Coordinates of C-alpha atoms in Angstrom, one line a residue:
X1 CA -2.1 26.9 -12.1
X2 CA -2.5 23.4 -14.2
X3 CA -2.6 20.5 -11.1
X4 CA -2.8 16.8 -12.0
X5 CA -3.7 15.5 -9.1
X6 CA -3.0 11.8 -8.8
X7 CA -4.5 9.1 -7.2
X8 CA -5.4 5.1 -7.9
X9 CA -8.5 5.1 -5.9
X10 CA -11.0 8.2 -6.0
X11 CA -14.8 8.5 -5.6
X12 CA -17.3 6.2 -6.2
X13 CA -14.4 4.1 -4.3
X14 CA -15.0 4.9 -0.9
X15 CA -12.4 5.1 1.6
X16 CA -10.6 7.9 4.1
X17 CA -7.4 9.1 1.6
X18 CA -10.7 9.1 -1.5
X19 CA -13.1 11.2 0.8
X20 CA -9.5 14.0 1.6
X21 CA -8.5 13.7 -2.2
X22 CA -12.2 14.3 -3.7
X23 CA -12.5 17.3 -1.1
X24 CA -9.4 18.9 -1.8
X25 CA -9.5 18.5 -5.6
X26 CA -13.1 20.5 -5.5
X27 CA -11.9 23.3 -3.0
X28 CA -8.4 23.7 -5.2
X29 CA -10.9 24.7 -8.0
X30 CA -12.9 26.7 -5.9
X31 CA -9.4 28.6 -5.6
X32 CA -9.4 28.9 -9.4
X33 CA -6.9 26.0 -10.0
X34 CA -7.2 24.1 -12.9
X35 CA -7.2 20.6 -11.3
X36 CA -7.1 17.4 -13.1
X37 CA -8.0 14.5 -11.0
X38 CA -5.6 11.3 -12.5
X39 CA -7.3 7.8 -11.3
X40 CA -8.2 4.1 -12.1
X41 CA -10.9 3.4 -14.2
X42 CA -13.7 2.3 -12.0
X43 CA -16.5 0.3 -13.3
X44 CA -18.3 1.5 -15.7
X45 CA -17.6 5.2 -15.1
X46 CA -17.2 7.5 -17.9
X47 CA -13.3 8.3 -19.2
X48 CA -13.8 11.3 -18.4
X49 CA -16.2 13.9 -15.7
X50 CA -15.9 17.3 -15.8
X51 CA -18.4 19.6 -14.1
X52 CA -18.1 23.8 -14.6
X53 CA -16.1 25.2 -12.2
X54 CA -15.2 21.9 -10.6
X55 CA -12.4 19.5 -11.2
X56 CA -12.1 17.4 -14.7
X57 CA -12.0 13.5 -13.5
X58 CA -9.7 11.4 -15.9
X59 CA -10.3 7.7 -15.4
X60 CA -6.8 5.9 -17.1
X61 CA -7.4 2.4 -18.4
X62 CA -6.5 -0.6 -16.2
X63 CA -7.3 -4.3 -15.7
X64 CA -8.8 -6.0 -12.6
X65 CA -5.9 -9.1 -13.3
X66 CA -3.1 -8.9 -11.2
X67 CA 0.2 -7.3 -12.2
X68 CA -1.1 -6.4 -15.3
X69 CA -4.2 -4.2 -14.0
X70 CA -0.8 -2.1 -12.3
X71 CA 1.1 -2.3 -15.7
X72 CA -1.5 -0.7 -17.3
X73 CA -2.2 1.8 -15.1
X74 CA 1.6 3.2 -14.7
X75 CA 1.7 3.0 -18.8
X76 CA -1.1 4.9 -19.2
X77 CA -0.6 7.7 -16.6
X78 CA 2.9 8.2 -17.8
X79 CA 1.2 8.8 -20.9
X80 CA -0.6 11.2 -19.8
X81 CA 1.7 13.0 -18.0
X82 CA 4.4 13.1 -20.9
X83 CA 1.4 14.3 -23.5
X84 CA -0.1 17.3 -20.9
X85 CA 0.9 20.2 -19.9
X86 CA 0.5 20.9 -16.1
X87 CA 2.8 23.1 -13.4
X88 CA 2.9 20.4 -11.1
X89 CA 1.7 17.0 -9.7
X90 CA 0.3 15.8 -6.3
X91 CA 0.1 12.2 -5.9
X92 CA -1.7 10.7 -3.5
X93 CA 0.6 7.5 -1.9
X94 CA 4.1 6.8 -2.4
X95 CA 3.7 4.0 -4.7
X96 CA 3.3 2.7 -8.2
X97 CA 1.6 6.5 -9.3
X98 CA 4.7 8.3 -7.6
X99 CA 7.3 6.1 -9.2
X100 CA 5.9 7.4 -12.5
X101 CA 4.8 10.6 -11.8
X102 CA 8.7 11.6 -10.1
X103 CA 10.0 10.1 -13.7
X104 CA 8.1 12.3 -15.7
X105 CA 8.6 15.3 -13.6
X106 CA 12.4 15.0 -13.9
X107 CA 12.3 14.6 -17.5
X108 CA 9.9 17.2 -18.0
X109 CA 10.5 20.0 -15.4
X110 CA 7.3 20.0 -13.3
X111 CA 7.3 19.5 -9.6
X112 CA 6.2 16.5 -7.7
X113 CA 5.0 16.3 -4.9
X114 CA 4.1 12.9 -2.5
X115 CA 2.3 12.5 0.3
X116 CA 1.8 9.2 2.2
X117 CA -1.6 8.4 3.6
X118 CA -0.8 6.6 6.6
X119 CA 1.4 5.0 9.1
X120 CA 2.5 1.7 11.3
X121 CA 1.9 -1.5 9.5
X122 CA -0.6 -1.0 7.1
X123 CA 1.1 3.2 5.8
X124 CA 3.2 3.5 3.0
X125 CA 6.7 3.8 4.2
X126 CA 6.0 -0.2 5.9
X127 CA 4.7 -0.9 2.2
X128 CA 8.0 0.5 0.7
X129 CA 9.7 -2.3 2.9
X130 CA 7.8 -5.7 2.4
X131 CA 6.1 -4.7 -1.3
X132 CA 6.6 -6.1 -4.9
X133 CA 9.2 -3.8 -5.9
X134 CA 8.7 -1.7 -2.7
X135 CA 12.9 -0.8 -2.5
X136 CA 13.0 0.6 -5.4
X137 CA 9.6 2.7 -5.9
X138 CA 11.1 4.1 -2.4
X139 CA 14.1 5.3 -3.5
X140 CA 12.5 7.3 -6.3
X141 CA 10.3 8.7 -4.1
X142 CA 12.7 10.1 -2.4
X143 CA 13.9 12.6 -5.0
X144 CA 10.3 14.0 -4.9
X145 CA 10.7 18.1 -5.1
X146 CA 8.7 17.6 -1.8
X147 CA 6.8 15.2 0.6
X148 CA 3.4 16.5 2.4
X149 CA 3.1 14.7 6.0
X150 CA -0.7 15.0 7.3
X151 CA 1.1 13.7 10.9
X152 CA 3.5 13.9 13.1
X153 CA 3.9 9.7 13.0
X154 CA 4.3 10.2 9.2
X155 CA 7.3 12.6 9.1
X156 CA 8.9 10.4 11.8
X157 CA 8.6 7.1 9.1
X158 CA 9.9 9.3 6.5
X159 CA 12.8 10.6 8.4
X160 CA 13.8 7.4 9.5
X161 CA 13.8 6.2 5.9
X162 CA 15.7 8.3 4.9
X163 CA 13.8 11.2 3.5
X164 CA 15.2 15.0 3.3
X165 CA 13.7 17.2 5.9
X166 CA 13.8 20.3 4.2
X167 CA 11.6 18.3 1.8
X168 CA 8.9 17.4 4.6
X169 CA 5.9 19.7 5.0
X170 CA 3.8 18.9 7.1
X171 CA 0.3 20.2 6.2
X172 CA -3.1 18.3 7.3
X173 CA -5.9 16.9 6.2
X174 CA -9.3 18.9 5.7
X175 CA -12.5 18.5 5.8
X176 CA -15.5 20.7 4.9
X177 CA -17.4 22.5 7.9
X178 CA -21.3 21.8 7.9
X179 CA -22.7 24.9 8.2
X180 CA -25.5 23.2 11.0
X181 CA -23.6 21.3 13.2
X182 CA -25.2 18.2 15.3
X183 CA -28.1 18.6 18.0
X184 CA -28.8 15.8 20.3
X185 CA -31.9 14.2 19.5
X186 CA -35.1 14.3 21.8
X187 CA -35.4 11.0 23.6
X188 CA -32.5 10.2 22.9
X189 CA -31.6 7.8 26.5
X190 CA -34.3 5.5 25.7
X191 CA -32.0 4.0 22.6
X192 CA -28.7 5.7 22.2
X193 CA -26.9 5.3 19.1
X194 CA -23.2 5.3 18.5
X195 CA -21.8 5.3 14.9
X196 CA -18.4 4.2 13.0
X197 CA -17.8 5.2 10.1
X198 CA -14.9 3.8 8.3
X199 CA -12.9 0.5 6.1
X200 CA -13.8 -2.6 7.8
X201 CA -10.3 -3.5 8.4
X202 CA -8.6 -4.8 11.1
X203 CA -6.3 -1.9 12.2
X204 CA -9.8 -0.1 12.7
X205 CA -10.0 -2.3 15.6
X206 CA -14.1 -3.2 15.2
X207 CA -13.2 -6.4 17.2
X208 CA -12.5 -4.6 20.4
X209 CA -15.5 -2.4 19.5
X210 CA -18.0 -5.1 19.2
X211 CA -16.1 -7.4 22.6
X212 CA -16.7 -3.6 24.2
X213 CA -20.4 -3.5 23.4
X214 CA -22.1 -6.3 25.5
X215 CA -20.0 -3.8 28.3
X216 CA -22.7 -1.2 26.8
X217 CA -25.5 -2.8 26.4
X218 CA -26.0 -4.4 30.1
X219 CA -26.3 -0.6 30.6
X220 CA -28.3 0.7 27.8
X221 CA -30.1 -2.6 27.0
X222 CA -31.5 -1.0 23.4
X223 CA -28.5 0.8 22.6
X224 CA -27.6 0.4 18.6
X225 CA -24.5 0.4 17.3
X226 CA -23.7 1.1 13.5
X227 CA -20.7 0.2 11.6
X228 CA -20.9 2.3 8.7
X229 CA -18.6 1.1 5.9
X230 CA -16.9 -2.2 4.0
X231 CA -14.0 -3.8 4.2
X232 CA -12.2 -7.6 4.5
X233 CA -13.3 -7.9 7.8
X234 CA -16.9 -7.9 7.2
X235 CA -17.9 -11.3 7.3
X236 CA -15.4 -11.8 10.4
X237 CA -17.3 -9.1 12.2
X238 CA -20.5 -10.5 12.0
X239 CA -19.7 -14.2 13.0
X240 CA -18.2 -12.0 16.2
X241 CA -21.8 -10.0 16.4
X242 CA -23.4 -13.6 16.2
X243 CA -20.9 -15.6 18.1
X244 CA -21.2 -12.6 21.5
X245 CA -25.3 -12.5 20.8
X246 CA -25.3 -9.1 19.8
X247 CA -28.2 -9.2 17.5
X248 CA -30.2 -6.5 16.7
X249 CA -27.8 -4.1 19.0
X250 CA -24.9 -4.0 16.2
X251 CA -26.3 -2.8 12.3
X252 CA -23.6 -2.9 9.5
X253 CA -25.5 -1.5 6.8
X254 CA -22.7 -0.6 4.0
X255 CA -21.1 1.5 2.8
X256 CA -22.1 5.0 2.3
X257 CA -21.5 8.4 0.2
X258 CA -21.9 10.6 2.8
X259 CA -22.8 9.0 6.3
X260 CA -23.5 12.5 8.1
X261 CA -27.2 11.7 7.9
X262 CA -26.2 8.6 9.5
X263 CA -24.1 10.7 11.8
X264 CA -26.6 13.3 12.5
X265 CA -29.7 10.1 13.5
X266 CA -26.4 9.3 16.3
X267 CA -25.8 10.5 19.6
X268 CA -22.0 9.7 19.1
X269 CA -19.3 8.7 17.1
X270 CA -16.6 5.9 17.7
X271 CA -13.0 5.5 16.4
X272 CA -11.3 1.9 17.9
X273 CA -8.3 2.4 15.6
X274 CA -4.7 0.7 16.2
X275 CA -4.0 2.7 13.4
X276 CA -4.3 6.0 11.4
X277 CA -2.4 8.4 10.0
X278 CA -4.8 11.4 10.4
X279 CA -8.5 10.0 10.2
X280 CA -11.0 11.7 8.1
X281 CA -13.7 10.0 9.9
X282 CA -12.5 11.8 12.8
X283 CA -12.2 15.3 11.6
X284 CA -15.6 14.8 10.0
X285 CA -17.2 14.0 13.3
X286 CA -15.2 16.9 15.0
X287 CA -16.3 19.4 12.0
X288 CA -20.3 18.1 12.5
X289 CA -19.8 18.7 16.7
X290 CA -20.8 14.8 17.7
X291 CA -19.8 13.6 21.1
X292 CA -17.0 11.0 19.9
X293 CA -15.1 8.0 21.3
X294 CA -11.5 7.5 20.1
X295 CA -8.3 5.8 21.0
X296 CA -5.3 6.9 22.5
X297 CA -2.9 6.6 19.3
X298 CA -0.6 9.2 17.7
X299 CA -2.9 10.0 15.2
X300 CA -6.0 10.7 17.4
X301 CA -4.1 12.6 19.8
X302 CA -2.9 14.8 16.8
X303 CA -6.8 15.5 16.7
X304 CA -8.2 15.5 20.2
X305 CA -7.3 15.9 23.7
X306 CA -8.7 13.3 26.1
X307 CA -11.5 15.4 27.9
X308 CA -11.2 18.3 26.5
X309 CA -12.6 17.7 22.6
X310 CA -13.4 13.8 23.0
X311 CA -13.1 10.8 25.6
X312 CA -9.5 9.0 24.7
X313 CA -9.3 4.9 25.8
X314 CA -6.1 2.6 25.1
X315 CA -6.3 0.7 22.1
X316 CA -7.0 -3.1 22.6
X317 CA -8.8 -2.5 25.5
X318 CA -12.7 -3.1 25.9
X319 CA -13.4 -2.4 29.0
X320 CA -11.5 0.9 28.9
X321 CA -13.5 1.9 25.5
X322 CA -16.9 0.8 26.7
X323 CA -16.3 2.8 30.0
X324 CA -15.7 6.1 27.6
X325 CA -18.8 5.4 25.6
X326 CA -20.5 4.8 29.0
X327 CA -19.0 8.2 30.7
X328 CA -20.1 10.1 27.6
X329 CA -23.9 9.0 27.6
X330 CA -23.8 9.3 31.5
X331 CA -24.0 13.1 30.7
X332 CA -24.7 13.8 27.5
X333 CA -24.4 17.9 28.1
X334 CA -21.1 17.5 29.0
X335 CA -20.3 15.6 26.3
X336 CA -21.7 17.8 23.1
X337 CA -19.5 20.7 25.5
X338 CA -16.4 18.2 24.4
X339 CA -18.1 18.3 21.0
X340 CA -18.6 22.1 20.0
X341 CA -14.9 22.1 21.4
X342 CA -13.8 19.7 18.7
X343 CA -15.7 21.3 16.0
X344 CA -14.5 24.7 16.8
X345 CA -10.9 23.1 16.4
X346 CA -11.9 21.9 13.1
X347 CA -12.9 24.9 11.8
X348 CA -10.1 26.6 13.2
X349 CA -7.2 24.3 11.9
X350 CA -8.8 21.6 9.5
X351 CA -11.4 23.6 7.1
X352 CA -11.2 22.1 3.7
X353 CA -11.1 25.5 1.8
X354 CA -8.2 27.1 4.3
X355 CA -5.7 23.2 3.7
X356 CA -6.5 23.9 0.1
X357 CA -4.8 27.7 0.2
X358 CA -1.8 26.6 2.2
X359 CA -1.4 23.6 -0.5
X360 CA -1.7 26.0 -3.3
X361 CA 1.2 28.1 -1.5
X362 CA 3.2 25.2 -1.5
X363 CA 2.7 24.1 -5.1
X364 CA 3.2 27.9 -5.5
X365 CA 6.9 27.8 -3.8
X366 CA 8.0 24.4 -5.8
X367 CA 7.3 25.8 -8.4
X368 CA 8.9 29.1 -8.2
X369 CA 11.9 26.5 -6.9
X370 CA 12.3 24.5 -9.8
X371 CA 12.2 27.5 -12.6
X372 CA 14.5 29.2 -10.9
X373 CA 16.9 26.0 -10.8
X374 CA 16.6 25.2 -14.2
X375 CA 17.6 28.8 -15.1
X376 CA 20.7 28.7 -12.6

């Protein structure tokens, strides 16, 4: 099976939807797909990767100007498309790359397939509403062969917009399973760690985080939190650290390839999201088996249960989220108990190489679909 898999942002970008998209790509090879990763030039990375066995990464042309950069980009993936052969195309938001890519399909006869990357505000359906040309793009979209929903929050938005739902699949994200999960580290009371790994953006909700933290710390005086990523709100974050006298209690050291080392040097993981369609950060602490924070929001509670895989506070709340952080180190047995729960949920229903079969099943089924129509 020939997949073009299509996405604006891949790897070295760093992001949630990049991390999902690179994983999947490399585990639909490991299936024996041929999988052809369609993205934005980035950098000074080569045109094109390929690695045996893997899949072949084809950076299209672009521009960092405004408008144009997008231009570009749409011209030169329809190009592509129209000038290679493939049996179908996943595209990873339903944007600029799915207004071409369901264009092409129709004229050509492959399937298309969407799938939005998030919810709320900031997901792609509110995007469709307020965005250049938004309208439009979303009505296209909509005569996608199908539409992969990685939450229950995400196939209400597309039902309410007016999406078919016999076109609606809802299939997950994935993540791969570390084959040594996380240990709690000796000594570990005398400086506790928590970790977030993630955009610095404001619907990750850092600001309650860091108001939470003084909350921590007149506990666990030398407790360290790390905010592991980038984002807009980076520099707003740190006049907050500065402006609550934080110091050297909150570390924001970058972002980072793979932050399970990071993860691992932790004694738990935190997610203050108002927002998230399904997070990868999130599965990835729940496939490692780290005591973790989140909030209460549809996409968490997709994830976790409150007690039983995690410790669940409102969103918007401080004092609520630093009493969970607080309740988890007050018995840290009890809380990696919570943990192997989590990761034995992840490896049940979220393992990277068992999404990639049931998407290959799908692509499978549309494709069956369309040969069949064109012959009727």
């Amino acid at each position: 099976m020939k997949i073009a898999l299509i996405t604006r942002r891949f790897p070295p970008w760093i992001g949630g939807a990049e991390k999902v998209l690179s994983y999947l790509a490399t585990a639909l090879a490991a299936e024996g797909a041929e999988v052809t990763v369609l993205t934005a030039r980035a950098g000074e990375s080569p045109a094109v990767e390929a690695t045996p066995g893997g899949p072949t990464i084809v950076r299209l042309a672009t521009s960092r100007a405004r408008f144009v950069g997008t231009w570009l980009y749409m011209r030169n993936l329809r190009r592509w498309l129209e000038s290679h052969e493939i049996d179908v195309a996943y595209v990873s938001m339903l944007k600029h790359d799915a207004y071409v890519a369901v264009g092409v399909g129709e004229r050509r006869g492959f399937p298309v397939i969407l799938r939005p990357e998030g919810a709320g505000a900031t997901g792609d359906l509110a995007w469709q509403a307020w965005g250049r040309f938004g309208r439009r793009i979303g009505r296209r979209c909509r005569r996608a062969d199908a539409v992969v929903s990685i939450a229950p929050a995400i196939r209400a938005e597309l039902l309410a917009a007016g999406y078919d739902p016999d076109r609606i699949v809802d299939l997950p994200n994935g993540v791969p399973i570390p084959a040594d999960p996380w240990h709690p580290r000796t000594g570990w009371h005398d400086r506790p760690r928590a970790a977030f790994v993630g955009r610095l953006a404001p619907e990750k909700g850092l600001d309650v985080l860091l108001d939470a933290w003084p909350l921590v710390v007149a506990e666990h005086p030398k407790a360290i939190l790390t905010l592991i990523g980038d984002g807009p709100e980076r520099p707003r974050l740190a006049d907050r650290v500065a402006a609550l006298g934080l110091g050297d209690s909150v570390a924001m050291p970058g972002p980072s390839p793979d932050p399970t080392a990071a993860l691992r040097a932790s004694d738990m993981f935190v997610l203050p999201s108002r927002e998230e369609g399904m997070s990868i950060a999130l599965l990835e602490a729940m496939a490692l088996g780290i005591p973790a924070v989140a909030t209460a929001i549809p996409g968490n509670l997709g994830l976790v249960t409150d007690r039983l895989h995690a410790r669940l506070a409102p969103p918007d709340d401080p004092p609520a989220l630093a009493r969970a952080v607080l309740d988890q180190w007050a018995d840290l047995g009890r809380a990696a108990s919570l943990a192997d729960s989590a990761r034995r949920r992840a490896v049940a229903h979220f393992s990277i190489a068992a999404v990639a079969r049931r998407h290959l099943e799908l692509f499978e089924h549309r494709i069956s679909y369309k040969l069949s129509s064109r012959r009727g």
